[in-house]
Short mmCIF file of C-alpha atoms in Angstrom, two decimals:
data_model
loop_
_atom_site.label_atom_id
_atom_site.label_comp_id
_atom_site.label_asym_id
_atom_site.label_seq_id
_atom_site.Cartn_x
_atom_site.Cartn_y
_atom_site.Cartn_z
CA MET L 1 -19.48 -13.96 14.77
CA THR L 2 -16.52 -13.84 12.40
CA ALA L 3 -13.13 -13.97 14.11
CA THR L 4 -10.41 -11.46 13.35
CA ARG L 5 -7.41 -12.83 11.48
CA PRO L 6 -4.13 -12.55 13.45
CA GLN L 7 -2.14 -9.56 12.34
CA GLY L 8 1.07 -9.95 10.37
CA PRO L 9 4.59 -8.91 11.30
CA GLY L 10 4.19 -5.47 9.72
CA ARG L 11 1.83 -4.41 12.51
CA SER L 12 3.19 -2.19 15.26
CA TRP L 13 2.57 -4.74 18.03
CA LEU L 14 5.35 -7.02 16.76
CA LEU L 15 7.80 -4.15 16.27
CA ARG L 16 7.13 -2.87 19.80
CA LEU L 17 7.46 -6.39 21.20
CA VAL L 18 10.83 -6.76 19.45
CA LEU L 19 11.99 -3.42 20.92
CA THR L 20 10.82 -4.41 24.39
CA PHE L 21 12.58 -7.76 24.11
CA SER L 22 15.74 -6.00 22.90
CA PHE L 23 15.98 -3.90 26.06
CA ALA L 24 15.08 -6.75 28.40
CA GLN L 25 17.47 -9.19 26.75
CA GLY L 26 20.14 -6.48 26.45
CA ALA L 27 19.99 -5.97 30.20
CA VAL L 28 20.32 -9.71 30.85
CA SER L 29 23.11 -10.11 28.29
CA MET L 30 24.99 -7.24 29.87
CA ALA L 31 24.44 -8.61 33.37
CA ARG L 32 25.48 -12.23 32.71
CA PRO L 33 29.17 -11.58 31.85
CA ALA L 34 29.22 -8.81 34.47
CA VAL L 35 28.12 -11.36 37.08
CA SER L 36 30.94 -13.66 35.98
CA TYR L 37 33.54 -10.90 36.19
CA ARG L 38 32.25 -9.67 39.54
CA ALA L 39 32.26 -13.22 40.89
CA LEU L 40 35.88 -13.62 39.72
CA ALA L 41 36.74 -10.36 41.49
CA LEU L 42 35.16 -11.72 44.67
CA GLY L 43 37.29 -14.85 44.51
CA ALA L 44 35.12 -17.32 42.59
CA ASP L 45 36.70 -20.21 40.67
CA GLU L 46 35.32 -22.09 37.64
CA ARG L 47 33.07 -24.26 39.79
CA ALA L 48 31.55 -21.27 41.56
CA ILE L 49 30.90 -19.59 38.21
CA GLY L 50 29.03 -22.71 37.11
CA VAL L 51 26.90 -22.74 40.27
CA ILE L 52 26.00 -19.04 39.99
CA THR L 53 25.10 -19.52 36.33
CA ALA L 54 22.88 -22.48 37.26
CA VAL L 55 21.04 -20.57 40.01
CA TYR L 56 19.90 -18.11 37.33
CA ALA L 57 17.72 -20.94 35.97
CA LEU L 58 16.66 -22.64 39.22
CA LEU L 59 13.62 -20.55 40.22
CA PRO L 60 12.23 -20.51 36.64
CA LEU L 61 12.52 -24.29 36.54
CA LEU L 62 9.99 -24.54 39.38
CA VAL L 63 7.32 -22.14 38.12
CA ALA L 64 7.37 -22.32 34.31
CA VAL L 65 4.50 -24.80 33.85
CA PRO L 66 2.10 -23.08 36.34
CA LEU L 67 2.75 -19.77 34.59
CA GLY L 68 2.03 -21.40 31.23
CA ARG L 69 -1.25 -22.87 32.53
CA ARG L 70 -2.27 -19.44 33.76
CA THR L 71 -1.43 -17.82 30.44
CA ASP L 72 -3.44 -20.40 28.46
CA HIS L 73 -6.60 -19.10 30.17
CA GLY L 74 -5.68 -15.47 30.83
CA ARG L 75 -3.82 -12.42 29.62
CA CYS L 76 -0.16 -12.40 28.65
CA ALA L 77 0.78 -8.74 29.14
CA PRO L 78 0.92 -8.78 32.99
CA LEU L 79 3.73 -11.32 32.80
CA LEU L 80 5.76 -8.85 30.74
CA VAL L 81 5.30 -6.11 33.34
CA VAL L 82 6.28 -8.38 36.23
CA GLY L 83 9.17 -9.84 34.25
CA VAL L 84 10.76 -6.47 33.49
CA ALA L 85 10.50 -5.47 37.17
CA LEU L 86 12.23 -8.66 38.31
CA ILE L 87 14.96 -8.37 35.65
CA SER L 88 15.67 -4.76 36.59
CA GLY L 89 15.74 -5.47 40.32
CA GLY L 90 17.80 -8.65 39.96
CA CYS L 91 20.44 -6.91 37.84
CA ALA L 92 20.79 -3.88 40.09
CA LEU L 93 20.83 -5.82 43.35
CA SER L 94 23.41 -8.27 41.97
CA GLY L 95 25.67 -5.25 41.55
CA LEU L 96 25.18 -4.29 45.19
CA ALA L 97 25.81 -7.81 46.51
CA ALA L 98 29.05 -8.23 48.44
CA SER L 99 29.17 -12.04 48.63
CA LEU L 100 28.82 -14.93 46.22
CA PRO L 101 25.67 -16.49 47.82
CA VAL L 102 23.81 -13.15 47.74
CA MET L 103 24.88 -12.59 44.15
CA ALA L 104 23.63 -16.06 43.24
CA ALA L 105 20.24 -15.32 44.86
CA TRP L 106 19.71 -12.10 42.93
CA SER L 107 20.85 -13.85 39.78
CA GLY L 108 17.98 -16.27 40.38
CA VAL L 109 15.54 -13.36 40.63
CA MET L 110 16.86 -12.06 37.31
CA GLY L 111 16.26 -15.48 35.76
CA LEU L 112 12.71 -15.61 37.11
CA GLY L 113 11.97 -12.22 35.58
CA HIS L 114 13.36 -13.33 32.23
CA LEU L 115 11.14 -16.42 32.30
CA CYS L 116 7.99 -14.39 33.06
CA PHE L 117 8.77 -11.99 30.24
CA VAL L 118 9.50 -14.70 27.68
CA ILE L 119 6.40 -16.81 28.45
CA GLY L 120 4.18 -13.75 28.07
CA ALA L 121 5.90 -12.51 24.92
CA GLN L 122 5.98 -15.88 23.15
CA SER L 123 2.32 -16.46 23.96
CA ILE L 124 1.41 -13.11 22.42
CA VAL L 125 3.24 -14.04 19.21
CA ALA L 126 1.55 -17.47 19.11
CA ARG L 127 -1.92 -15.95 19.57
CA ARG L 128 -1.53 -13.14 17.10
CA SER L 129 0.15 -15.08 14.27
CA ALA L 130 -1.59 -17.08 11.56
CA PRO L 131 -0.17 -20.64 11.26
CA GLU L 132 1.61 -19.90 7.99
CA ASP L 133 3.24 -16.79 9.51
CA ARG L 134 4.62 -18.34 12.69
CA ASP L 135 8.11 -19.20 11.40
CA ARG L 136 8.54 -15.64 10.18
CA ASN L 137 6.97 -13.95 13.23
CA PHE L 138 8.91 -16.03 15.74
CA GLY L 139 12.05 -15.37 13.71
CA HIS L 140 11.41 -11.63 13.83
CA PHE L 141 10.53 -11.83 17.52
CA THR L 142 13.79 -13.54 18.39
CA ILE L 143 15.69 -10.78 16.58
CA GLY L 144 14.89 -8.79 19.72
CA ALA L 145 16.82 -11.31 21.79
CA SER L 146 19.71 -11.22 19.32
CA LEU L 147 19.83 -7.42 19.37
CA GLY L 148 20.06 -7.54 23.14
CA GLN L 149 22.78 -10.18 22.96
CA LEU L 150 24.61 -8.02 20.43
CA ILE L 151 24.61 -4.82 22.49
CA GLY L 152 24.71 -6.18 26.04
CA PRO L 153 28.15 -7.87 26.05
CA VAL L 154 29.77 -4.91 24.28
CA ALA L 155 28.31 -2.53 26.87
CA ALA L 156 29.54 -4.79 29.67
CA GLY L 157 33.02 -4.97 28.15
CA LEU L 158 33.21 -1.17 27.81
CA VAL L 159 32.21 -0.59 31.42
CA ILE L 160 34.27 -3.35 33.06
CA SER L 161 37.98 -2.78 33.53
CA GLU L 162 40.47 -5.23 35.03
CA HIS L 163 43.34 -2.76 35.38
CA ASP L 164 44.61 -1.68 38.82
CA GLY L 165 42.19 -3.97 40.65
CA ARG L 166 39.12 -2.14 39.36
CA MET L 167 37.16 -5.20 38.21
CA ALA L 168 35.01 -5.39 41.36
CA PRO L 169 33.67 -1.79 41.22
CA THR L 170 33.38 -1.63 37.43
CA SER L 171 31.51 -4.96 37.22
CA ALA L 172 29.13 -3.65 39.91
CA THR L 173 28.58 -0.52 37.82
CA ALA L 174 27.80 -2.66 34.77
CA LEU L 175 25.13 -4.53 36.75
CA LEU L 176 23.53 -1.28 37.94
CA VAL L 177 23.49 0.03 34.36
CA SER L 178 21.89 -3.21 33.15
CA GLY L 179 19.10 -2.74 35.70
CA ALA L 180 18.40 0.72 34.25
CA VAL L 181 18.42 -0.67 30.69
CA ALA L 182 15.80 -3.26 31.64
CA ALA L 183 13.54 -0.53 33.05
CA VAL L 184 13.53 1.20 29.65
CA SER L 185 11.45 -1.76 28.38
CA TYR L 186 8.39 -0.21 29.99
CA ALA L 187 8.36 2.49 27.29
CA SER L 188 7.08 0.04 24.64
CA LEU L 189 4.88 -2.30 26.69
CA TRP L 190 1.62 -0.45 26.02
CA ARG L 191 -1.30 -2.25 24.33
CA LEU L 192 0.61 -5.27 23.13
CA GLU L 193 -2.48 -7.41 23.69
CA GLN L 194 -5.02 -5.04 22.17
CA ARG L 195 -6.96 -6.83 19.42
CA ALA L 196 -5.07 -10.00 20.27
CA ARG L 197 -7.99 -11.78 21.87
CA ALA L 198 -9.76 -12.68 18.66
CA VAL L 199 -9.53 -16.39 17.81
CA PRO L 200 -10.82 -18.61 14.99
CA PRO L 201 -14.53 -19.44 15.37
CA ASP L 202 -13.92 -23.07 16.31
CA ALA L 203 -11.15 -22.28 18.81
CA ALA L 204 -13.41 -20.99 21.58
CA GLY L 205 -14.96 -24.40 22.13
CA ARG L 206 -11.59 -26.14 22.16
CA ALA L 207 -10.16 -23.60 24.62
CA ALA L 208 -13.03 -24.23 27.04
CA GLY L 209 -12.12 -27.91 27.49
CA PRO L 210 -10.23 -29.38 30.44
CA PRO L 211 -6.47 -28.72 30.71
CA VAL L 212 -4.38 -31.01 28.55
CA PRO L 213 -2.16 -33.22 30.77
CA VAL L 214 1.53 -32.40 30.65
CA ARG L 215 2.31 -36.02 29.79
CA ALA L 216 0.02 -35.86 26.76
CA ILE L 217 1.73 -32.69 25.55
CA LEU L 218 5.17 -34.26 25.93
CA ARG L 219 4.07 -37.34 24.00
CA THR L 220 2.95 -35.27 21.01
CA ARG L 221 5.22 -35.87 18.03
CA GLY L 222 7.51 -32.91 17.49
CA VAL L 223 7.27 -31.48 21.00
CA PRO L 224 10.19 -33.44 22.54
CA ALA L 225 12.46 -32.61 19.59
CA GLY L 226 11.56 -28.92 19.82
CA ILE L 227 12.18 -28.86 23.56
CA PHE L 228 15.53 -30.65 23.32
CA MET L 229 16.73 -28.46 20.46
CA SER L 230 15.84 -25.33 22.40
CA LEU L 231 17.61 -26.72 25.48
CA ALA L 232 20.79 -27.46 23.53
CA VAL L 233 20.88 -24.12 21.69
CA LEU L 234 20.18 -22.06 24.80
CA SER L 235 22.74 -24.04 26.81
CA ALA L 236 25.28 -23.24 24.11
CA THR L 237 24.49 -19.52 24.25
CA ASP L 238 24.50 -19.56 28.04
CA ILE L 239 27.81 -21.37 28.48
CA LEU L 240 29.43 -19.26 25.78
CA THR L 241 28.38 -16.12 27.67
CA ALA L 242 29.57 -17.46 31.02
CA TYR L 243 32.80 -19.21 29.97
CA LEU L 244 34.17 -17.09 27.14
CA PRO L 245 35.35 -14.58 29.80
CA VAL L 246 37.17 -17.49 31.49
CA ILE L 247 38.85 -18.40 28.17
CA GLY L 248 39.76 -14.73 27.81
CA GLU L 249 41.38 -14.70 31.22
CA ASP L 250 43.37 -17.86 30.37
CA ARG L 251 44.55 -16.44 27.03
CA ALA L 252 45.06 -12.83 28.17
CA ILE L 253 42.19 -11.50 26.00
CA ALA L 254 40.81 -8.20 27.33
CA PRO L 255 37.17 -7.98 28.54
CA THR L 256 36.43 -5.44 25.78
CA THR L 257 37.55 -7.95 23.14
CA ILE L 258 35.51 -10.73 24.76
CA GLY L 259 32.47 -8.47 24.68
CA LEU L 260 33.03 -7.78 20.98
CA LEU L 261 33.39 -11.51 20.26
CA LEU L 262 30.11 -12.29 22.02
CA SER L 263 28.43 -9.49 20.09
CA LEU L 264 29.74 -10.87 16.80
CA ARG L 265 28.03 -14.13 17.66
CA ALA L 266 24.77 -12.26 18.29
CA ALA L 267 25.12 -10.27 15.05
CA ALA L 268 25.43 -13.51 13.08
CA THR L 269 22.30 -14.80 14.81
CA ILE L 270 20.39 -11.71 13.71
CA ALA L 271 21.58 -12.23 10.13
CA CYS L 272 20.39 -15.83 10.25
CA ARG L 273 16.91 -14.85 11.41
CA LEU L 274 16.57 -12.19 8.73
CA VAL L 275 16.98 -14.89 6.06
CA MET L 276 15.09 -17.63 7.90
CA THR L 277 12.16 -17.83 5.47
CA PRO L 278 14.24 -18.32 2.28
CA MET L 279 16.43 -20.88 4.08
CA ILE L 280 13.33 -22.88 5.04
CA ARG L 281 12.08 -22.78 1.45
CA TRP L 282 15.47 -23.88 0.15
CA LEU L 283 16.42 -26.60 2.63
CA GLY L 284 13.21 -27.52 4.46
CA ARG L 285 12.71 -27.12 8.19
CA THR L 286 13.98 -30.56 9.18
CA ALA L 287 17.26 -30.34 7.24
CA LEU L 288 17.81 -26.78 8.44
CA MET L 289 17.30 -27.68 12.11
CA ALA L 290 19.38 -30.87 11.99
CA GLY L 291 22.22 -29.43 9.92
CA SER L 292 22.56 -26.22 11.92
CA CYS L 293 22.73 -28.09 15.25
CA ALA L 294 25.32 -30.55 13.93
CA LEU L 295 27.57 -27.80 12.54
CA ALA L 296 27.23 -25.78 15.75
CA GLY L 297 28.36 -28.83 17.73
CA VAL L 298 31.51 -29.12 15.64
CA LEU L 299 32.26 -25.39 15.99
CA CYS L 300 31.95 -25.55 19.79
CA GLY L 301 34.79 -28.04 19.84
CA GLY L 302 36.85 -25.78 17.59
CA LEU L 303 36.71 -22.91 20.08
CA VAL L 304 38.95 -24.77 22.53
CA LEU L 305 41.47 -26.47 20.26
CA PRO L 306 44.67 -27.35 22.14
CA VAL L 307 46.65 -25.21 19.68
CA PRO L 308 46.29 -21.50 20.61
CA VAL L 309 43.72 -19.91 18.30
CA PRO L 310 44.26 -16.25 17.31
CA VAL L 311 41.52 -13.75 18.04
CA TRP L 312 40.59 -13.37 14.36
CA ALA L 313 40.02 -17.14 14.09
CA LEU L 314 37.89 -17.11 17.26
CA ALA L 315 35.86 -14.29 15.70
CA ALA L 316 35.32 -16.30 12.49
CA MET L 317 34.23 -19.39 14.44
CA LEU L 318 31.87 -17.36 16.62
CA LEU L 319 30.32 -15.78 13.53
CA ALA L 320 29.63 -19.21 12.03
CA LEU L 321 28.45 -20.55 15.38
CA GLY L 322 26.10 -17.61 15.89
CA PHE L 323 24.55 -18.15 12.46
CA CYS L 324 23.95 -21.84 13.21
CA LEU L 325 22.52 -21.14 16.66
CA GLY L 326 20.10 -18.60 15.18
CA VAL L 327 18.00 -21.39 13.67
CA GLY L 328 17.13 -23.36 16.79
CA GLN L 329 15.12 -20.99 18.94
CA PRO L 330 12.48 -19.66 16.47
CA LEU L 331 11.97 -23.01 14.75
CA SER L 332 11.71 -24.85 18.07
CA MET L 333 8.99 -22.37 19.10
CA THR L 334 7.06 -22.98 15.89
CA THR L 335 7.51 -26.75 16.16
CA VAL L 336 6.16 -26.83 19.71
CA VAL L 337 3.26 -24.43 19.05
CA GLN L 338 2.09 -26.23 15.92
CA ALA L 339 2.41 -29.69 17.46
CA ALA L 340 0.65 -28.85 20.76
CA PRO L 341 -3.16 -28.80 21.20
CA ASP L 342 -4.66 -25.35 20.64
CA ARG L 343 -5.77 -24.89 24.24
CA ALA L 344 -2.33 -25.86 25.60
CA ARG L 345 0.00 -23.76 23.47
CA SER L 346 1.20 -21.54 26.32
CA THR L 347 1.71 -24.61 28.48
CA ALA L 348 3.71 -26.25 25.69
CA LEU L 349 5.83 -23.10 25.36
CA ALA L 350 6.29 -23.16 29.14
CA LEU L 351 7.42 -26.79 28.94
CA ARG L 352 9.92 -25.73 26.30
CA LEU L 353 11.14 -23.01 28.64
CA THR L 354 11.26 -25.55 31.48
CA GLY L 355 13.56 -27.61 29.29
CA ASN L 356 15.61 -24.47 28.66
CA ARG L 357 15.95 -23.77 32.35
CA LEU L 358 16.70 -27.42 33.12
CA GLY L 359 19.53 -27.13 30.63
CA GLN L 360 20.61 -23.86 32.20
CA VAL L 361 20.74 -25.56 35.62
CA ALA L 362 22.33 -28.85 34.57
CA ALA L 363 24.64 -27.69 31.76
CA PRO L 364 26.48 -24.90 33.64
CA ALA L 365 26.65 -26.95 36.84
CA GLY L 366 28.02 -29.91 34.87
CA ALA L 367 30.25 -27.57 32.94
CA GLY L 368 31.61 -26.13 36.18
CA LEU L 369 32.39 -29.58 37.53
CA LEU L 370 34.01 -30.62 34.26
CA ALA L 371 36.01 -27.39 34.10
CA GLY L 372 37.28 -27.96 37.63
CA VAL L 373 38.44 -31.47 36.71
CA ALA L 374 39.38 -31.29 33.04
CA GLY L 375 39.89 -27.57 32.36
CA THR L 376 38.06 -24.88 30.43
CA ALA L 377 37.71 -26.99 27.26
CA ALA L 378 35.36 -29.47 28.94
CA PRO L 379 32.21 -27.26 28.94
CA PHE L 380 32.55 -26.71 25.19
CA ALA L 381 32.95 -30.43 24.57
CA LEU L 382 29.71 -30.91 26.53
CA LEU L 383 28.00 -28.35 24.29
CA GLY L 384 29.20 -30.17 21.19
CA VAL L 385 27.66 -33.42 22.40
CA LEU L 386 24.33 -31.74 23.24
CA LEU L 387 24.10 -30.01 19.85
CA LEU L 388 25.01 -33.13 17.86
CA ALA L 389 22.37 -35.13 19.78
CA SER L 390 19.80 -32.39 19.11
CA GLY L 391 20.55 -32.50 15.38
CA ALA L 392 20.10 -36.28 15.33
CA MET L 393 16.81 -36.02 17.21
CA ALA L 394 15.48 -33.35 14.83
CA ALA L 395 16.43 -35.52 11.84
CA ARG L 396 14.64 -38.57 13.28
CA THR L 397 11.53 -36.57 14.06
CA GLY L 398 11.53 -35.17 10.53
CA GLN L 399 11.76 -38.62 8.99
CA ALA L 400 8.81 -39.90 11.02
CA ARG L 401 5.49 -38.78 9.56
CA GLY L 402 7.11 -35.83 7.81
CA GLY L 403 8.25 -34.32 11.11
CA PRO L 404 8.48 -30.59 11.60
CA ASP L 405 8.18 -29.86 7.88
CA VAL L 406 4.51 -30.84 7.90
CA PRO L 407 3.02 -27.63 9.37
CA SER L 408 4.73 -25.33 6.86
CA ARG L 409 3.77 -27.48 3.88
CA GLY L 410 0.33 -27.93 5.34
CA ALA L 411 -0.14 -24.20 5.60
CA ARG L 412 0.88 -23.77 1.98
CA SER L 413 -1.32 -26.70 0.95
CA GLY L 414 -4.21 -25.11 2.80
CA ARG L 415 -3.81 -21.91 0.83
CA SER L 416 -3.55 -23.92 -2.41
CA SER L 417 -6.72 -25.85 -1.54
CA ARG L 418 -8.61 -22.65 -0.83
CA SER L 419 -7.44 -21.18 -4.14
CA LEU L 420 -8.57 -24.34 -5.98
CA ALA L 421 -11.91 -24.23 -4.22
CA ARG L 422 -12.41 -20.62 -5.30
CA ARG L 423 -11.56 -21.53 -8.89
CA ASN L 424 -13.99 -24.47 -8.82
CA THR L 425 -16.71 -22.25 -7.36
CA SER L 426 -16.12 -19.66 -10.04
CA ALA L 427 -16.30 -22.36 -12.68
#
């Protein structure tokens, strides 16, 4: 029986998945700064903000790999349904919480829902994309996240007001609204897996084998670099979202302006992903990954220069930083998927997400401790170190055996070989 070729990005499934991701991520991106502002209104300091931000990632850290194993041998769509429900409930109930521990708990539920959604959605893209289309499809898929990150902070900034002691009720309202936004995701969840079950003829036998050990997946060349890059980039986005409001408070920048600055960063990320394919052709995947991480690390340090930086300069740095950070997530997905064994792709993606959540637990908690000791600049210095190390790791992986560039060139070489074979047959 001839297998059906995975459908390209022009098909409606990818557009609907991007829309669904936009609403889900928009809800989370609206809720994260709202949680920070509500926690500040309830008396939290920098350390408490770091702990609450870390709890968001704690539950996902424990269940990511089992969910990936399940998805390797089952359907992906149920995870999206469960994920949206948990995101919506976590956002709304965080707004109703009257204490920091309860808020932290519901923030963890929100993080678990986000993990479920992302594992299911990424696995759908991996299954339905031909190898040569994965960079493009993952790039388009992550535009959904960037759209949510663009709209969510602006919406939070418009709803939240710090005047006349209103931050506590208005931040609660923002969290309730974010729960409603997440629920809208259900409108485009229908039939995302229809016709997605077809696989290449030789893949069925490989998929029926025993589970690939986690250690073997982690030892596969390219997987550790992809995981660490994703960890560093997501930690940067996460700490920016959590601590830019703190910088705003220190420098008397209004919440509305902070929301606009965060949205500028997301808009630059969208622009980056729209031109991902020509950038890969021009620079190569290895140089693009290494260079973008290194430049992002330098820009993180620039955000907290000891000399007061005007808002327009912060906006320019966040635009450049957002463009650089746009590279890491889609290319780390492609790197992990193409390096992992076929029957363990969802598990490999789950390991990547486990690395993300580990970073989301350790980086904000470490950032909170550093901020309490050394001030608000310390978390951004930590981000700079993580991103520079990620760029170095990507460069080393690329130099060894061709690194992450190999799959893209291999896909093109495969098409060239097939064309040559057709010409030889015709001759």
